[in-house]
Amino acid sequence: MSKIILGYKLKLYRNIDGKKFVNTMTEEELRKNLDFLDPILSDLGYTKVDLLNISSLKKLEYVENGRLGKKTVERENLGFYEKKNSPDILINAGEHIELQAFSRTKSIEDLYGEIYSLEEKLEEKINFSFDSNFGYLSSRVLNSGTGLKPIVLLYLPALNYFGIEEIARGLSRLGYTLASYRDSSNKALASIYTLSFESTFGEEEKSYIEKLKIIAREIADVERENRKKLYLDNIITLEDMVNRAFGVLAHARLLSEEEMMQSMSTINLGIELSILKANRDFDFYEEIKKLRNGHLQIERGAMLDLKSRDILRANKARALMKEVFK
């Protein structure tokens, strides 16, 4: 996996023929949908997670790992099914059925194979809503057609530094969405972006995947050129950014999640541009996950207040810097 391309995620939306869409269903209809699908998924070796009765920490773990949304995890009549080394299945989230898979080590083609192998097994027992003109039907027009949403996770610190808005607008005109979580200064948090199609309607599944791979590679090339520019034309500014970030992580006694993520991203850029020398492999994406609010509380086995989290995060960040740069 490229150091710019961090991973891939695939989602596949399907609805059951003859049933109303989720957004118009009553609570009773949602329950019936779960009752209908539960034995089918159980026969495929899937286990239902009892979201209403699991601990807050376990819910937090699913949210932190990107498998469930913060709002989704609290909803009644939502089905979440898991199986080891297989895509997750969500029932009654936005559509009747949503398959999802994420990996930082597998290719997007491998994820595609896993998703569609599961979809074929489901289609043997379920009649999906399909129209010869519009493809698979969805409550959202943009999710109709193939119903497949491939997503690329990208690390773009140089583009984030110089400004990525023009590229994002250009991609939008071509039907792509370049999105990110934003910090208080409106910069992409940790310079991590997601690239996806605005619509799943209009082309075949493999065509979407090939186009997304091409665009992701082109963005990666632009990022590399901008890193060269940042290094050659702004070396003092770059060194200042990197060393300030190191100072925060190596010496802070209170460290917010946002500041940690931004500093870890800058440290990683410094390593990749040889401003800092790490003594071991430094996977900043995984290290960030370990220092996020959810993981800290899961590891501690208790819900922590904000200050306690910031103190614990700072302690762990200082230890990490000593380990990586000793």
PDB file of C-alpha atoms in Angstrom, residues 15-17 19 32-48 81-83 89 91 96-97 99 117-128:
ATOM      1  CA  ASN A  15     -33.068  -3.147  -0.959  1.00  0.00           C
ATOM      2  CA  ILE A  16     -35.626  -5.944  -0.878  1.00  0.00           C
ATOM      3  CA  ASP A  17     -38.189  -6.065  -3.668  1.00  0.00           C
ATOM      4  CA  LYS A  19     -40.791  -3.487   0.646  1.00  0.00           C
ATOM      5  CA  LYS A  32     -40.150  -7.428  10.495  1.00  0.00           C
ATOM      6  CA  ASN A  33     -37.302  -6.698   8.111  1.00  0.00           C
ATOM      7  CA  LEU A  34     -34.828  -7.767  10.792  1.00  0.00           C
ATOM      8  CA  ASP A  35     -36.837 -10.910  11.542  1.00  0.00           C
ATOM      9  CA  PHE A  36     -36.875 -11.800   7.832  1.00  0.00           C
ATOM     10  CA  LEU A  37     -33.136 -11.322   7.304  1.00  0.00           C
ATOM     11  CA  ASP A  38     -31.808 -12.726  10.599  1.00  0.00           C
ATOM     12  CA  PRO A  39     -32.073 -16.466   9.750  1.00  0.00           C
ATOM     13  CA  ILE A  40     -30.634 -15.858   6.264  1.00  0.00           C
ATOM     14  CA  LEU A  41     -27.564 -14.136   7.686  1.00  0.00           C
ATOM     15  CA  SER A  42     -27.215 -16.727  10.447  1.00  0.00           C
ATOM     16  CA  ASP A  43     -27.154 -19.485   7.821  1.00  0.00           C
ATOM     17  CA  LEU A  44     -24.203 -17.677   6.214  1.00  0.00           C
ATOM     18  CA  GLY A  45     -22.270 -17.856   9.488  1.00  0.00           C
ATOM     19  CA  TYR A  46     -22.914 -14.290  10.601  1.00  0.00           C
ATOM     20  CA  THR A  47     -23.466 -13.303  14.225  1.00  0.00           C
ATOM     21  CA  LYS A  48     -25.787 -10.479  15.243  1.00  0.00           C
ATOM     22  CA  TYR A  81     -23.846  -8.577  11.743  1.00  0.00           C
ATOM     23  CA  GLU A  82     -20.215  -9.632  11.727  1.00  0.00           C
ATOM     24  CA  LYS A  83     -18.150 -12.616  10.661  1.00  0.00           C
ATOM     25  CA  ILE A  89     -23.594  -6.346   7.211  1.00  0.00           C
ATOM     26  CA  ILE A  91     -29.628  -3.854   8.286  1.00  0.00           C
ATOM     27  CA  HIS A  96     -32.481  -2.569   3.857  1.00  0.00           C
ATOM     28  CA  ILE A  97     -29.018  -4.106   3.493  1.00  0.00           C
ATOM     29  CA  LEU A  99     -22.381  -4.561   3.015  1.00  0.00           C
ATOM     30  CA  SER A 117     -19.231 -13.080  -3.298  1.00  0.00           C
ATOM     31  CA  LEU A 118     -21.397 -12.259  -0.280  1.00  0.00           C
ATOM     32  CA  GLU A 119     -23.932 -10.399  -2.420  1.00  0.00           C
ATOM     33  CA  GLU A 120     -24.326 -13.450  -4.695  1.00  0.00           C
ATOM     34  CA  LYS A 121     -25.047 -15.680  -1.693  1.00  0.00           C
ATOM     35  CA  LEU A 122     -27.662 -13.219  -0.446  1.00  0.00           C
ATOM     36  CA  GLU A 123     -29.250 -12.931  -3.884  1.00  0.00           C
ATOM     37  CA  GLU A 124     -29.875 -16.684  -3.897  1.00  0.00           C
ATOM     38  CA  LYS A 125     -32.336 -16.148  -1.029  1.00  0.00           C
ATOM     39  CA  ILE A 126     -33.475 -12.527  -1.450  1.00  0.00           C
ATOM     40  CA  ASN A 127     -35.131 -10.737  -4.366  1.00  0.00           C
ATOM     41  CA  PHE A 128     -33.481  -7.334  -4.576  1.00  0.00           C
TER      42      PHE A 128
END
